[in-house]
Amino acid sequence: MVDVELFVKETSDHSISSEEEDILVRSCSNLNVSFGYHCDSHQSFSPENDHGNGISPKNTFGTNTMMGSRNGSFTCLSGAAISANFTLANTNICNGLIGEEILPELDSPNSFRKIVSSPSMSRLDSFSTSQGSPVSTESSIFEISKNLWRSSAPTTVSSNFLTNTEVKMAGGAAGEDRVQAVCSEKNGWLICGIYDGFNGRDAADFLAVTLYDNIVYYLYLLENRIKQQNGLYNSSESSLDGLKSELTLAMRNSENEDIKFSETFRSGVLNCLSTAVEQAENDFLCMVEQEMDDRPDLVSVGSCVLVLLLHGTDLCILNMGDSRAVLASMPYVENGALKAAQLTETHSLENPSEYQRLLAAHPNDSSVVRGNKIKGKLKVTRAFGVGYLKQRKFNDALMGILRVRDLSSPPYVYTNPHTLSHKVTDDDLFVVLGSDGLFDFFSNDEVVLLVYQFMHDNPMGDPAKYLIEQLILKAAKEAALTAEELMRIPVGSRRKYHDDVTVVVITLGNAQRTMTASTSM
């Protein structure tokens, strides 16, 4: 808990003067991703309403009335990122699926836009029609989705809870980071992903293109199970996009007093996220194996994974690696003290429990950690990809100093994610998602307080972009440089001062504020 008034005084050194702001606007050419979104279905906040109740403007967020609208999962969203690492142009890994045809559509948008229908959609619908009934087993839908994905662009299930016509997407790239946000305002859904790549951008690219579609598949399977359990399938229903969505209804039911059902349902959603990541991992390593004769470097490419799924008052989190999701809340019972709660685990050698777990898994290996890195190569203990620390055949593809000489008992990096569900309350204000580069400079408390104060002072501003600006100023100060001098250092060389940084700020529920997109790059 932190005193907000004290924070205002203590952080005065981090405020941006008009001269510094002008410098940042001119020099932040690498602020690749800057998008904002405000739910049209929510009414803007009128400050006069709270004054009448004796509530100070400082505690505006504490008056959140998210239950006023069933679809009020979130009100505003902003995202921003800055590059530090130099990366090559889009690759043609996976038979061209990750290349110029897809990724530029996600790069550096200024606002959300509708997703274009997938070219493989019709084939999925045709399959369902030819079978006479919706696919009902995970194994069969897995094989169908995998085959369709390999033969064309990624697929999207035409289920009503996330229909093509209702879904909007934003995303972008910053160095080796990738960010993605998909929402369906009508049905109150929001899915955000931050993929912090390392040793190359291929794994993060792969996740940006495929993981969302995998999640949709397994949520659709969950929907099917709910329908089957409730006897809602009709033999005359033969098309996927003709089905009434029971998943949204189930989410509504999960908020009733049936605690057992609610917990079971949220567990099902978390399992969907985990299974989607597992499928993506298997597919990625399969493609790496096919390509490694020509590109052996792919066996060392990996990515951290952070995914948030929000619907109504259900918030589900999945993470592997050291990206974080931090929840800001202001409980009335604690006199309005602002609190920061980390919703993710830190999967790196800096986490003592992860360090000890790694050593315990390899009792007969005396060189598990060398130079504060796993086998002298990597600090994160759980990650997507990075096959050479998981399987011998991938390590054998490398030569010279790149190869791990004593890979005695793989895997050394794991893919089992951390998952968590949280029931959003009126005390919860916003969630900050960030790659680890953000937390190299700010603690959880500092991040939450910076965002809170900025939102209070700039109700129409872009809090994610503000966090990036504050990070630039702090990084410059620590390097005894001005912000302008730091931004003049080319990408690649600037990595010694800060990492790639990606930030997403989600204002929860019917928070009484509005926000417009920041489009100045």
Short mmCIF file of N, CA and C in Angstrom, two decimals, residues 273-355:
data_model
loop_
_atom_site.label_atom_id
_atom_site.label_comp_id
_atom_site.label_asym_id
_atom_site.label_seq_id
_atom_site.Cartn_x
_atom_site.Cartn_y
_atom_site.Cartn_z
N LEU A 273 -6.47 -21.90 -22.30
CA LEU A 273 -5.27 -21.10 -22.54
C LEU A 273 -4.03 -21.98 -22.54
N SER A 274 -3.93 -22.88 -21.55
CA SER A 274 -2.75 -23.74 -21.47
C SER A 274 -2.65 -24.67 -22.67
N THR A 275 -3.79 -25.23 -23.08
CA THR A 275 -3.78 -26.15 -24.21
C THR A 275 -3.44 -25.42 -25.50
N ALA A 276 -3.91 -24.19 -25.63
CA ALA A 276 -3.58 -23.40 -26.83
C ALA A 276 -2.09 -23.13 -26.92
N VAL A 277 -1.45 -22.83 -25.79
CA VAL A 277 0.00 -22.61 -25.78
C VAL A 277 0.74 -23.90 -26.08
N GLU A 278 0.25 -25.01 -25.52
CA GLU A 278 0.89 -26.30 -25.78
C GLU A 278 0.84 -26.65 -27.26
N GLN A 279 -0.32 -26.40 -27.89
CA GLN A 279 -0.42 -26.67 -29.33
C GLN A 279 0.55 -25.80 -30.11
N ALA A 280 0.61 -24.51 -29.75
CA ALA A 280 1.51 -23.59 -30.45
C ALA A 280 2.96 -24.04 -30.30
N GLU A 281 3.33 -24.48 -29.11
CA GLU A 281 4.69 -24.96 -28.87
C GLU A 281 5.01 -26.17 -29.74
N ASN A 282 4.11 -27.15 -29.76
CA ASN A 282 4.34 -28.35 -30.56
C ASN A 282 4.45 -28.01 -32.05
N ASP A 283 3.57 -27.14 -32.52
CA ASP A 283 3.60 -26.76 -33.94
C ASP A 283 4.88 -25.99 -34.27
N PHE A 284 5.29 -25.11 -33.37
CA PHE A 284 6.49 -24.32 -33.63
C PHE A 284 7.72 -25.21 -33.71
N LEU A 285 7.89 -26.10 -32.74
CA LEU A 285 9.06 -26.97 -32.74
C LEU A 285 9.04 -27.93 -33.93
N CYS A 286 7.85 -28.33 -34.36
CA CYS A 286 7.75 -29.16 -35.56
C CYS A 286 8.26 -28.41 -36.77
N MET A 287 7.88 -27.13 -36.90
CA MET A 287 8.32 -26.32 -38.02
C MET A 287 9.82 -26.03 -37.93
N VAL A 288 10.31 -25.80 -36.72
CA VAL A 288 11.74 -25.56 -36.54
C VAL A 288 12.54 -26.78 -37.01
N GLU A 289 12.04 -27.97 -36.66
CA GLU A 289 12.73 -29.19 -37.09
C GLU A 289 12.78 -29.30 -38.62
N GLN A 290 11.70 -28.88 -39.28
CA GLN A 290 11.67 -28.93 -40.73
C GLN A 290 12.63 -27.93 -41.36
N GLU A 291 12.85 -26.81 -40.67
CA GLU A 291 13.63 -25.72 -41.24
C GLU A 291 15.09 -25.68 -40.77
N MET A 292 15.46 -26.49 -39.77
CA MET A 292 16.74 -26.24 -39.10
C MET A 292 17.96 -26.61 -39.95
N ASP A 293 17.77 -27.39 -41.00
CA ASP A 293 18.92 -27.64 -41.88
C ASP A 293 19.37 -26.34 -42.54
N ASP A 294 18.41 -25.51 -42.94
CA ASP A 294 18.71 -24.23 -43.56
C ASP A 294 18.92 -23.13 -42.54
N ARG A 295 18.23 -23.22 -41.40
CA ARG A 295 18.32 -22.18 -40.37
C ARG A 295 18.49 -22.81 -38.99
N PRO A 296 19.68 -23.33 -38.69
CA PRO A 296 19.89 -23.96 -37.39
C PRO A 296 19.72 -23.00 -36.22
N ASP A 297 19.84 -21.69 -36.49
CA ASP A 297 19.68 -20.72 -35.41
C ASP A 297 18.29 -20.75 -34.80
N LEU A 298 17.29 -21.28 -35.53
CA LEU A 298 15.92 -21.30 -35.03
C LEU A 298 15.79 -22.14 -33.76
N VAL A 299 16.70 -23.08 -33.55
CA VAL A 299 16.58 -23.94 -32.36
C VAL A 299 16.85 -23.16 -31.08
N SER A 300 17.47 -21.99 -31.18
CA SER A 300 17.75 -21.19 -29.98
C SER A 300 16.76 -20.04 -29.80
N VAL A 301 15.85 -19.86 -30.76
CA VAL A 301 14.90 -18.75 -30.69
C VAL A 301 13.75 -19.11 -29.75
N GLY A 302 13.37 -18.17 -28.92
CA GLY A 302 12.26 -18.41 -27.99
C GLY A 302 11.52 -17.13 -27.66
N SER A 303 10.55 -17.27 -26.76
CA SER A 303 9.75 -16.10 -26.36
C SER A 303 9.11 -16.36 -25.01
N CYS A 304 9.01 -15.30 -24.21
CA CYS A 304 8.15 -15.33 -23.04
C CYS A 304 6.71 -15.13 -23.51
N VAL A 305 5.76 -15.57 -22.72
CA VAL A 305 4.35 -15.50 -23.10
C VAL A 305 3.55 -14.91 -21.95
N LEU A 306 2.74 -13.90 -22.24
CA LEU A 306 1.81 -13.32 -21.27
C LEU A 306 0.49 -13.11 -21.97
N VAL A 307 -0.56 -13.77 -21.48
CA VAL A 307 -1.89 -13.67 -22.09
C VAL A 307 -2.90 -13.33 -21.02
N LEU A 308 -3.76 -12.37 -21.31
CA LEU A 308 -4.88 -12.01 -20.43
C LEU A 308 -6.17 -12.21 -21.19
N LEU A 309 -7.14 -12.87 -20.56
CA LEU A 309 -8.48 -13.01 -21.11
C LEU A 309 -9.46 -12.44 -20.10
N LEU A 310 -10.25 -11.48 -20.53
CA LEU A 310 -11.17 -10.78 -19.64
C LEU A 310 -12.58 -10.83 -20.20
N HIS A 311 -13.52 -11.24 -19.37
CA HIS A 311 -14.92 -11.22 -19.75
C HIS A 311 -15.75 -10.94 -18.51
N GLY A 312 -16.51 -9.85 -18.55
CA GLY A 312 -17.28 -9.50 -17.37
C GLY A 312 -16.37 -9.31 -16.17
N THR A 313 -16.66 -10.04 -15.11
CA THR A 313 -15.80 -9.95 -13.92
C THR A 313 -14.83 -11.11 -13.82
N ASP A 314 -14.71 -11.89 -14.88
CA ASP A 314 -13.73 -12.98 -14.90
C ASP A 314 -12.47 -12.53 -15.62
N LEU A 315 -11.34 -12.58 -14.93
CA LEU A 315 -10.05 -12.23 -15.49
C LEU A 315 -9.15 -13.46 -15.37
N CYS A 316 -8.67 -13.95 -16.50
CA CYS A 316 -7.80 -15.12 -16.53
C CYS A 316 -6.44 -14.74 -17.08
N ILE A 317 -5.38 -15.25 -16.46
CA ILE A 317 -4.01 -14.90 -16.82
C ILE A 317 -3.21 -16.19 -17.07
N LEU A 318 -2.37 -16.14 -18.09
CA LEU A 318 -1.38 -17.19 -18.33
C LEU A 318 -0.04 -16.53 -18.58
N ASN A 319 1.02 -17.09 -17.98
CA ASN A 319 2.35 -16.55 -18.30
C ASN A 319 3.44 -17.61 -18.21
N MET A 320 4.42 -17.46 -19.08
CA MET A 320 5.69 -18.20 -19.03
C MET A 320 6.78 -17.17 -19.22
N GLY A 321 7.76 -17.14 -18.32
CA GLY A 321 8.84 -16.18 -18.45
C GLY A 321 8.73 -15.06 -17.44
N ASP A 322 9.27 -13.89 -17.77
CA ASP A 322 9.36 -12.81 -16.79
C ASP A 322 8.58 -11.56 -17.15
N SER A 323 7.66 -11.64 -18.11
CA SER A 323 6.71 -10.54 -18.29
C SER A 323 5.72 -10.55 -17.13
N ARG A 324 5.09 -9.41 -16.87
CA ARG A 324 4.22 -9.32 -15.69
C ARG A 324 2.86 -8.72 -16.01
N ALA A 325 1.88 -9.14 -15.21
CA ALA A 325 0.58 -8.48 -15.15
C ALA A 325 0.39 -8.00 -13.72
N VAL A 326 0.13 -6.71 -13.55
CA VAL A 326 -0.01 -6.11 -12.22
C VAL A 326 -1.39 -5.47 -12.12
N LEU A 327 -2.14 -5.84 -11.09
CA LEU A 327 -3.49 -5.33 -10.85
C LEU A 327 -3.43 -4.19 -9.85
N ALA A 328 -4.08 -3.08 -10.19
CA ALA A 328 -4.20 -1.95 -9.27
C ALA A 328 -5.58 -1.95 -8.65
N SER A 329 -5.64 -1.83 -7.35
CA SER A 329 -6.93 -1.78 -6.66
C SER A 329 -6.88 -0.75 -5.55
N MET A 330 -8.08 -0.34 -5.11
CA MET A 330 -8.18 0.66 -4.05
C MET A 330 -9.34 0.26 -3.13
N PRO A 331 -9.08 -0.63 -2.18
CA PRO A 331 -10.15 -1.13 -1.30
C PRO A 331 -10.68 -0.04 -0.39
N TYR A 332 -12.01 0.08 -0.36
CA TYR A 332 -12.62 1.07 0.54
C TYR A 332 -12.33 0.76 1.99
N VAL A 333 -12.26 -0.54 2.33
CA VAL A 333 -12.08 -0.93 3.72
C VAL A 333 -10.70 -0.54 4.24
N GLU A 334 -9.79 -0.20 3.33
CA GLU A 334 -8.45 0.20 3.73
C GLU A 334 -8.23 1.68 3.46
N ASN A 335 -9.30 2.45 3.57
CA ASN A 335 -9.24 3.90 3.46
C ASN A 335 -8.71 4.38 2.11
N GLY A 336 -9.01 3.64 1.07
CA GLY A 336 -8.66 4.09 -0.27
C GLY A 336 -7.18 4.03 -0.58
N ALA A 337 -6.43 3.15 0.11
CA ALA A 337 -5.01 3.03 -0.18
C ALA A 337 -4.82 2.25 -1.48
N LEU A 338 -3.98 2.76 -2.36
CA LEU A 338 -3.73 2.12 -3.65
C LEU A 338 -2.82 0.91 -3.46
N LYS A 339 -3.21 -0.22 -4.06
CA LYS A 339 -2.46 -1.46 -3.91
C LYS A 339 -2.07 -2.01 -5.28
N ALA A 340 -0.92 -2.65 -5.32
CA ALA A 340 -0.45 -3.32 -6.54
C ALA A 340 -0.30 -4.80 -6.25
N ALA A 341 -0.96 -5.64 -7.04
CA ALA A 341 -0.88 -7.08 -6.87
C ALA A 341 -0.38 -7.72 -8.16
N GLN A 342 0.73 -8.45 -8.08
CA GLN A 342 1.25 -9.14 -9.26
C GLN A 342 0.46 -10.41 -9.50
N LEU A 343 -0.11 -10.54 -10.69
CA LEU A 343 -0.95 -11.69 -11.03
C LEU A 343 -0.16 -12.81 -11.68
N THR A 344 1.09 -12.57 -11.99
CA THR A 344 1.93 -13.54 -12.70
C THR A 344 3.07 -14.03 -11.81
N GLU A 345 3.66 -15.15 -12.21
CA GLU A 345 4.89 -15.61 -11.57
C GLU A 345 6.08 -15.13 -12.39
N THR A 346 7.24 -15.01 -11.74
CA THR A 346 8.47 -14.65 -12.43
C THR A 346 9.29 -15.91 -12.65
N HIS A 347 9.35 -16.35 -13.89
CA HIS A 347 10.04 -17.60 -14.22
C HIS A 347 11.45 -17.28 -14.72
N SER A 348 12.33 -17.01 -13.79
CA SER A 348 13.72 -16.75 -14.13
C SER A 348 14.60 -17.16 -12.96
N LEU A 349 15.91 -17.16 -13.19
CA LEU A 349 16.83 -17.54 -12.12
C LEU A 349 16.84 -16.53 -10.98
N GLU A 350 16.28 -15.35 -11.21
CA GLU A 350 16.20 -14.35 -10.14
C GLU A 350 15.13 -14.71 -9.12
N ASN A 351 14.25 -15.64 -9.47
CA ASN A 351 13.23 -16.13 -8.54
C ASN A 351 13.81 -17.33 -7.79
N PRO A 352 14.06 -17.24 -6.48
CA PRO A 352 14.71 -18.33 -5.74
C PRO A 352 13.99 -19.67 -5.88
N SER A 353 12.65 -19.66 -5.92
CA SER A 353 11.93 -20.92 -6.02
C SER A 353 12.15 -21.58 -7.38
N GLU A 354 12.24 -20.76 -8.44
CA GLU A 354 12.52 -21.31 -9.76
C GLU A 354 13.95 -21.84 -9.84
N TYR A 355 14.86 -21.12 -9.22
CA TYR A 355 16.28 -21.53 -9.19
C TYR A 355 16.41 -22.90 -8.52
#
